[in-house]
Amino acid sequence: MADFRVIEVKQSVFADNDRKADELRGRLKREGTFLLNLMSSPGSGKTTTLLRTIEALAGELSIAVMEADIDSDVDARTIAGAGVRSIQLHTGGMCHLDAYMTEQGLDALRAEDPTPVDLAILENVGNLVCPAEFDTGASANAMILSVPEGDDKPLKYPLMFSVCDVVLINKIDALPIFDTFSMDRVRENIACRNPAAQVIPICAKTGEGIDVWAEWLRERVATWKSGA
C-alpha cells in the first residue's frame, strides 16, 4: 500500500481563523470599537432585540450593525430604518461567519462612512451549531434563547452556551403559555455549561429587561474603550 499523508484540515482552518480573530480584536481595541457577536436560532427575536437595544442606547453610543444571512436584505433594511449604519453580509450558503468575513463587513462599513463607532453588532446567521465554532474576532459573544425553544437547549447545544458571555432569555411574556419552561431550570442548565455567563430575562416585544441588557453593554463598551 502506498504511503500517504493525513492532513487535519478542520484543525488547520480553525487555527488560521483563531489567529485572524486575535488580529481583528487587536485592531478593534486600537480603534475603540466594541464588537458584539449576537447569535441565536431563527425566530428567537434577534432583530427585534436589536431595535430595542438601539432605542435604549440612542444618543449615548454610536452604533453600526452587520446583518448576516444566507440571502436577502430584509433585516439590514429594518435596522437601517432605525437610523443606524447597517450592512448586509451574504454568506454564500455558509451557516456561520468567521473572522475574515467579519473583517470584510467592518471594512465595508468604514468605506461607506469612516466615522468610528463605539458599538458594532454582528447579527450572526440563525443557527445554534456552526456560529459557535468560529471565533469572529468579537469583543464579546451574546446569544438569545427564546422561551418557546425550551429550557433544555443548553444541554442540547453545549458549545453555543459555553462560548457566550451573556444569554438573553427572550419572550418572557410567553412564560404563562409555555408553562413547561422554567427560569430556574434554564439558569441551572446554562450554569452547567458556562458558570460565568450572565443571564438576562427580556421581552423584546414589550421592552421588559432591555434596560438591564443596555446597562450590560454600556459597561462592557466603557471597559473596552478604557483599555482594561
mmCIF file of C-alpha atoms in Angstrom:
data_model
loop_
_atom_site.group_PDB
_atom_site.id
_atom_site.type_symbol
_atom_site.label_atom_id
_atom_site.label_comp_id
_atom_site.label_asym_id
_atom_site.label_seq_id
_atom_site.Cartn_x
_atom_site.Cartn_y
_atom_site.Cartn_z
ATOM 1 C CA MET A 1 0.000 0.000 0.000
ATOM 2 C CA ALA A 2 1.353 3.433 -0.923
ATOM 3 C CA ASP A 3 2.330 5.856 1.800
ATOM 4 C CA PHE A 4 0.170 8.924 2.172
ATOM 5 C CA ARG A 5 -0.149 11.941 4.423
ATOM 6 C CA VAL A 6 -3.189 12.750 6.539
ATOM 7 C CA ILE A 7 -3.899 16.466 6.769
ATOM 8 C CA GLU A 8 -6.099 17.670 9.628
ATOM 9 C CA VAL A 9 -7.989 20.222 7.559
ATOM 10 C CA LYS A 10 -10.540 21.196 10.217
ATOM 11 C CA GLN A 11 -7.859 21.881 12.791
ATOM 12 C CA SER A 12 -5.882 23.931 10.269
ATOM 13 C CA VAL A 13 -8.926 26.015 9.329
ATOM 14 C CA PHE A 14 -9.786 26.733 12.958
ATOM 15 C CA ALA A 15 -6.198 27.623 13.855
ATOM 16 C CA ASP A 16 -5.916 30.054 10.955
ATOM 17 C CA ASN A 17 -9.243 31.651 11.844
ATOM 18 C CA ASP A 18 -8.237 31.977 15.510
ATOM 19 C CA ARG A 19 -5.106 33.877 14.510
ATOM 20 C CA LYS A 20 -7.159 36.201 12.327
ATOM 21 C CA ALA A 21 -9.697 36.710 15.127
ATOM 22 C CA ASP A 22 -6.985 37.751 17.580
ATOM 23 C CA GLU A 23 -5.578 40.138 14.983
ATOM 24 C CA LEU A 24 -9.027 41.658 14.422
ATOM 25 C CA ARG A 25 -9.624 42.083 18.160
ATOM 26 C CA GLY A 26 -6.330 43.957 18.418
ATOM 27 C CA ARG A 27 -7.390 46.286 15.624
ATOM 28 C CA LEU A 28 -10.785 46.919 17.222
ATOM 29 C CA LYS A 29 -9.127 47.625 20.559
ATOM 30 C CA ARG A 30 -6.919 50.249 18.946
ATOM 31 C CA GLU A 31 -9.908 51.801 17.204
ATOM 32 C CA GLY A 32 -12.011 51.825 20.358
ATOM 33 C CA THR A 33 -14.798 49.771 18.778
ATOM 34 C CA PHE A 34 -16.556 47.088 20.816
ATOM 35 C CA LEU A 35 -17.772 44.257 18.580
ATOM 36 C CA LEU A 36 -20.686 42.158 19.812
ATOM 37 C CA ASN A 37 -21.356 38.813 18.143
ATOM 38 C CA LEU A 38 -25.083 38.098 18.578
ATOM 39 C CA MET A 39 -26.203 34.527 17.940
ATOM 40 C CA SER A 40 -29.406 32.508 18.226
ATOM 41 C CA SER A 41 -31.673 30.140 16.366
ATOM 42 C CA PRO A 42 -34.024 31.579 13.705
ATOM 43 C CA GLY A 43 -37.101 33.258 15.118
ATOM 44 C CA SER A 44 -35.702 33.926 18.579
ATOM 45 C CA GLY A 45 -36.095 37.683 18.177
ATOM 46 C CA LYS A 46 -32.599 38.907 17.294
ATOM 47 C CA THR A 47 -33.682 41.749 15.049
ATOM 48 C CA THR A 48 -36.427 42.949 17.395
ATOM 49 C CA THR A 49 -33.972 42.836 20.280
ATOM 50 C CA LEU A 50 -31.506 44.873 18.224
ATOM 51 C CA LEU A 51 -34.140 47.519 17.546
ATOM 52 C CA ARG A 52 -34.875 47.770 21.271
ATOM 53 C CA THR A 53 -31.144 47.944 22.006
ATOM 54 C CA ILE A 54 -30.601 50.739 19.503
ATOM 55 C CA GLU A 55 -33.531 52.643 21.002
ATOM 56 C CA ALA A 56 -32.163 52.232 24.551
ATOM 57 C CA LEU A 57 -28.661 53.433 23.628
ATOM 58 C CA ALA A 58 -29.639 56.202 21.219
ATOM 59 C CA GLY A 59 -27.683 59.378 21.850
ATOM 60 C CA GLU A 60 -25.157 57.565 24.060
ATOM 61 C CA LEU A 61 -23.223 55.261 21.747
ATOM 62 C CA SER A 62 -22.595 55.361 18.012
ATOM 63 C CA ILE A 63 -23.775 52.008 16.661
ATOM 64 C CA ALA A 64 -23.343 50.066 13.430
ATOM 65 C CA VAL A 65 -24.897 46.703 12.599
ATOM 66 C CA MET A 66 -23.805 43.895 10.294
ATOM 67 C CA GLU A 67 -26.654 41.568 9.350
ATOM 68 C CA ALA A 68 -25.508 38.101 8.269
ATOM 69 C CA ASP A 69 -27.841 35.861 6.290
ATOM 70 C CA ILE A 70 -27.558 33.218 3.622
ATOM 71 C CA ASP A 71 -29.668 35.505 1.411
ATOM 72 C CA SER A 72 -32.000 38.563 1.432
ATOM 73 C CA ASP A 73 -31.525 42.040 2.893
ATOM 74 C CA VAL A 74 -34.719 42.207 4.945
ATOM 75 C CA ASP A 75 -33.032 42.615 8.326
ATOM 76 C CA ALA A 76 -30.492 45.176 7.118
ATOM 77 C CA ARG A 77 -33.304 47.350 5.745
ATOM 78 C CA THR A 78 -35.165 47.057 9.046
ATOM 79 C CA ILE A 79 -32.121 48.106 11.083
ATOM 80 C CA ALA A 80 -31.264 50.950 8.705
ATOM 81 C CA GLY A 81 -34.772 52.250 9.287
ATOM 82 C CA ALA A 82 -33.857 52.677 12.953
ATOM 83 C CA GLY A 83 -31.291 55.304 11.968
ATOM 84 C CA VAL A 84 -28.026 53.420 12.384
ATOM 85 C CA ARG A 85 -25.439 52.305 9.882
ATOM 86 C CA SER A 86 -26.293 48.851 8.590
ATOM 87 C CA ILE A 87 -24.811 46.448 6.080
ATOM 88 C CA GLN A 88 -25.961 43.039 4.840
ATOM 89 C CA LEU A 89 -23.493 40.161 4.715
ATOM 90 C CA HIS A 90 -24.405 37.255 2.441
ATOM 91 C CA THR A 91 -22.573 34.079 3.409
ATOM 92 C CA GLY A 92 -22.996 32.292 0.087
ATOM 93 C CA GLY A 93 -24.757 29.352 1.691
ATOM 94 C CA MET A 94 -22.451 29.064 4.703
ATOM 95 C CA CYS A 95 -24.173 28.740 8.073
ATOM 96 C CA HIS A 96 -21.726 30.923 10.024
ATOM 97 C CA LEU A 97 -19.350 33.852 9.869
ATOM 98 C CA ASP A 98 -15.638 33.672 10.601
ATOM 99 C CA ALA A 99 -13.085 36.375 11.396
ATOM 100 C CA TYR A 100 -12.234 37.014 7.735
ATOM 101 C CA MET A 101 -15.887 37.573 6.817
ATOM 102 C CA THR A 102 -16.385 39.812 9.829
ATOM 103 C CA GLU A 103 -13.393 41.918 8.828
ATOM 104 C CA GLN A 104 -14.845 42.320 5.336
ATOM 105 C CA GLY A 105 -18.044 43.621 6.874
ATOM 106 C CA LEU A 106 -16.220 46.088 9.116
ATOM 107 C CA ASP A 107 -14.165 47.317 6.171
ATOM 108 C CA ALA A 108 -17.335 47.822 4.129
ATOM 109 C CA LEU A 109 -18.915 49.837 6.939
ATOM 110 C CA ARG A 110 -15.824 52.007 7.138
ATOM 111 C CA ALA A 111 -15.764 52.507 3.362
ATOM 112 C CA GLU A 112 -19.326 53.851 3.489
ATOM 113 C CA ASP A 113 -18.612 56.096 6.482
ATOM 114 C CA PRO A 114 -15.162 56.375 8.108
ATOM 115 C CA THR A 115 -16.588 57.813 11.343
ATOM 116 C CA PRO A 116 -15.576 55.483 14.224
ATOM 117 C CA VAL A 117 -18.329 53.601 16.052
ATOM 118 C CA ASP A 118 -18.472 52.724 19.739
ATOM 119 C CA LEU A 119 -20.515 49.570 19.281
ATOM 120 C CA ALA A 120 -20.538 47.311 16.222
ATOM 121 C CA ILE A 121 -23.035 44.462 16.339
ATOM 122 C CA LEU A 122 -22.802 41.353 14.200
ATOM 123 C CA GLU A 123 -26.142 39.580 13.921
ATOM 124 C CA ASN A 124 -24.851 36.135 13.042
ATOM 125 C CA VAL A 125 -26.655 33.538 10.940
ATOM 126 C CA GLY A 126 -29.557 31.917 12.791
ATOM 127 C CA ASN A 127 -28.077 28.607 13.927
ATOM 128 C CA LEU A 128 -27.171 27.076 17.297
ATOM 129 C CA VAL A 129 -24.260 24.994 15.977
ATOM 130 C CA CYS A 130 -21.949 26.461 13.324
ATOM 131 C CA PRO A 131 -21.679 30.086 14.533
ATOM 132 C CA ALA A 132 -20.383 28.878 17.900
ATOM 133 C CA GLU A 133 -17.492 27.029 16.266
ATOM 134 C CA PHE A 134 -15.856 30.070 14.667
ATOM 135 C CA ASP A 135 -14.274 32.988 16.510
ATOM 136 C CA THR A 136 -15.416 36.141 14.706
ATOM 137 C CA GLY A 137 -12.927 38.418 16.455
ATOM 138 C CA ALA A 138 -15.699 39.828 18.618
ATOM 139 C CA SER A 139 -15.086 41.588 21.908
ATOM 140 C CA ALA A 140 -17.926 39.545 23.427
ATOM 141 C CA ASN A 141 -20.387 36.840 22.425
ATOM 142 C CA ALA A 142 -24.089 37.014 23.235
ATOM 143 C CA MET A 143 -26.952 34.720 22.400
ATOM 144 C CA ILE A 144 -30.713 34.836 22.591
ATOM 145 C CA LEU A 145 -32.753 31.876 23.789
ATOM 146 C CA SER A 146 -36.496 32.370 23.440
ATOM 147 C CA VAL A 147 -38.954 30.788 25.831
ATOM 148 C CA PRO A 148 -40.784 28.763 23.114
ATOM 149 C CA GLU A 149 -37.493 26.962 22.306
ATOM 150 C CA GLY A 150 -37.415 25.263 25.706
ATOM 151 C CA ASP A 151 -35.168 25.380 28.761
ATOM 152 C CA ASP A 152 -33.213 22.294 27.708
ATOM 153 C CA LYS A 153 -31.301 23.947 24.857
ATOM 154 C CA PRO A 154 -28.102 24.480 26.916
ATOM 155 C CA LEU A 155 -27.943 20.704 27.337
ATOM 156 C CA LYS A 156 -28.509 20.010 23.640
ATOM 157 C CA TYR A 157 -26.196 22.708 22.244
ATOM 158 C CA PRO A 158 -23.360 22.911 24.778
ATOM 159 C CA LEU A 159 -20.790 24.754 22.670
ATOM 160 C CA MET A 160 -23.086 27.692 21.911
ATOM 161 C CA PHE A 161 -23.725 28.338 25.581
ATOM 162 C CA SER A 162 -20.129 27.719 26.620
ATOM 163 C CA VAL A 163 -18.742 30.471 24.344
ATOM 164 C CA CYS A 164 -21.239 33.175 25.329
ATOM 165 C CA ASP A 165 -20.582 35.937 27.837
ATOM 166 C CA VAL A 166 -24.271 36.711 28.209
ATOM 167 C CA VAL A 167 -27.508 34.866 27.448
ATOM 168 C CA LEU A 168 -30.724 36.806 26.853
ATOM 169 C CA ILE A 169 -33.872 34.839 27.652
ATOM 170 C CA ASN A 170 -36.359 36.447 25.281
ATOM 171 C CA LYS A 171 -40.164 36.307 25.006
ATOM 172 C CA ILE A 172 -40.666 36.051 28.766
ATOM 173 C CA ASP A 173 -44.187 37.354 28.165
ATOM 174 C CA ALA A 174 -44.899 33.858 26.813
ATOM 175 C CA LEU A 175 -43.996 32.107 30.082
ATOM 176 C CA PRO A 176 -47.648 31.624 31.104
ATOM 177 C CA ILE A 177 -48.306 29.865 27.794
ATOM 178 C CA PHE A 178 -45.150 27.744 27.700
ATOM 179 C CA ASP A 179 -45.534 26.682 31.305
ATOM 180 C CA THR A 180 -43.033 23.832 30.958
ATOM 181 C CA PHE A 181 -40.256 26.434 30.616
ATOM 182 C CA SER A 182 -38.619 27.027 33.986
ATOM 183 C CA MET A 183 -36.407 30.090 34.563
ATOM 184 C CA ASP A 184 -34.719 28.332 37.469
ATOM 185 C CA ARG A 185 -34.028 25.253 35.360
ATOM 186 C CA VAL A 186 -32.682 27.195 32.384
ATOM 187 C CA ARG A 187 -30.333 29.121 34.677
ATOM 188 C CA GLU A 188 -29.082 25.825 36.089
ATOM 189 C CA ASN A 189 -28.606 24.371 32.625
ATOM 190 C CA ILE A 190 -26.694 27.430 31.430
ATOM 191 C CA ALA A 191 -24.514 27.416 34.550
ATOM 192 C CA CYS A 192 -23.782 23.756 33.888
ATOM 193 C CA ARG A 193 -22.229 24.722 30.543
ATOM 194 C CA ASN A 194 -20.852 28.140 31.467
ATOM 195 C CA PRO A 195 -20.900 29.318 35.109
ATOM 196 C CA ALA A 196 -19.532 32.731 34.079
ATOM 197 C CA ALA A 197 -22.334 33.559 31.634
ATOM 198 C CA GLN A 198 -24.721 36.285 32.757
ATOM 199 C CA VAL A 199 -28.401 35.530 32.209
ATOM 200 C CA ILE A 200 -30.762 38.425 31.463
ATOM 201 C CA PRO A 201 -34.514 37.797 31.010
ATOM 202 C CA ILE A 202 -36.044 40.164 28.444
ATOM 203 C CA CYS A 203 -39.083 40.721 26.288
ATOM 204 C CA ALA A 204 -38.087 42.490 23.094
ATOM 205 C CA LYS A 205 -41.764 42.991 22.253
ATOM 206 C CA THR A 206 -42.629 44.967 25.409
ATOM 207 C CA GLY A 207 -39.158 46.224 26.317
ATOM 208 C CA GLU A 208 -39.051 44.456 29.680
ATOM 209 C CA GLY A 209 -35.477 43.810 30.803
ATOM 210 C CA ILE A 210 -33.927 45.834 27.967
ATOM 211 C CA ASP A 211 -32.653 48.386 30.490
ATOM 212 C CA VAL A 212 -30.587 45.688 32.199
ATOM 213 C CA TRP A 213 -29.242 44.497 28.853
ATOM 214 C CA ALA A 214 -28.413 48.053 27.777
ATOM 215 C CA GLU A 215 -26.521 48.640 31.019
ATOM 216 C CA TRP A 216 -24.536 45.438 30.444
ATOM 217 C CA LEU A 217 -23.497 46.806 27.059
ATOM 218 C CA ARG A 218 -22.660 50.263 28.412
ATOM 219 C CA GLU A 219 -20.328 48.784 30.998
ATOM 220 C CA ARG A 220 -18.599 46.445 28.541
ATOM 221 C CA VAL A 221 -18.115 49.174 25.930
ATOM 222 C CA ALA A 222 -16.701 51.574 28.526
ATOM 223 C CA THR A 223 -14.287 48.926 29.825
ATOM 224 C CA TRP A 224 -13.195 48.021 26.297
ATOM 225 C CA LYS A 225 -12.561 51.637 25.337
ATOM 226 C CA SER A 226 -10.638 52.299 28.543
ATOM 227 C CA GLY A 227 -8.175 49.588 27.586
ATOM 228 C CA ALA A 228 -8.891 47.453 30.638
#
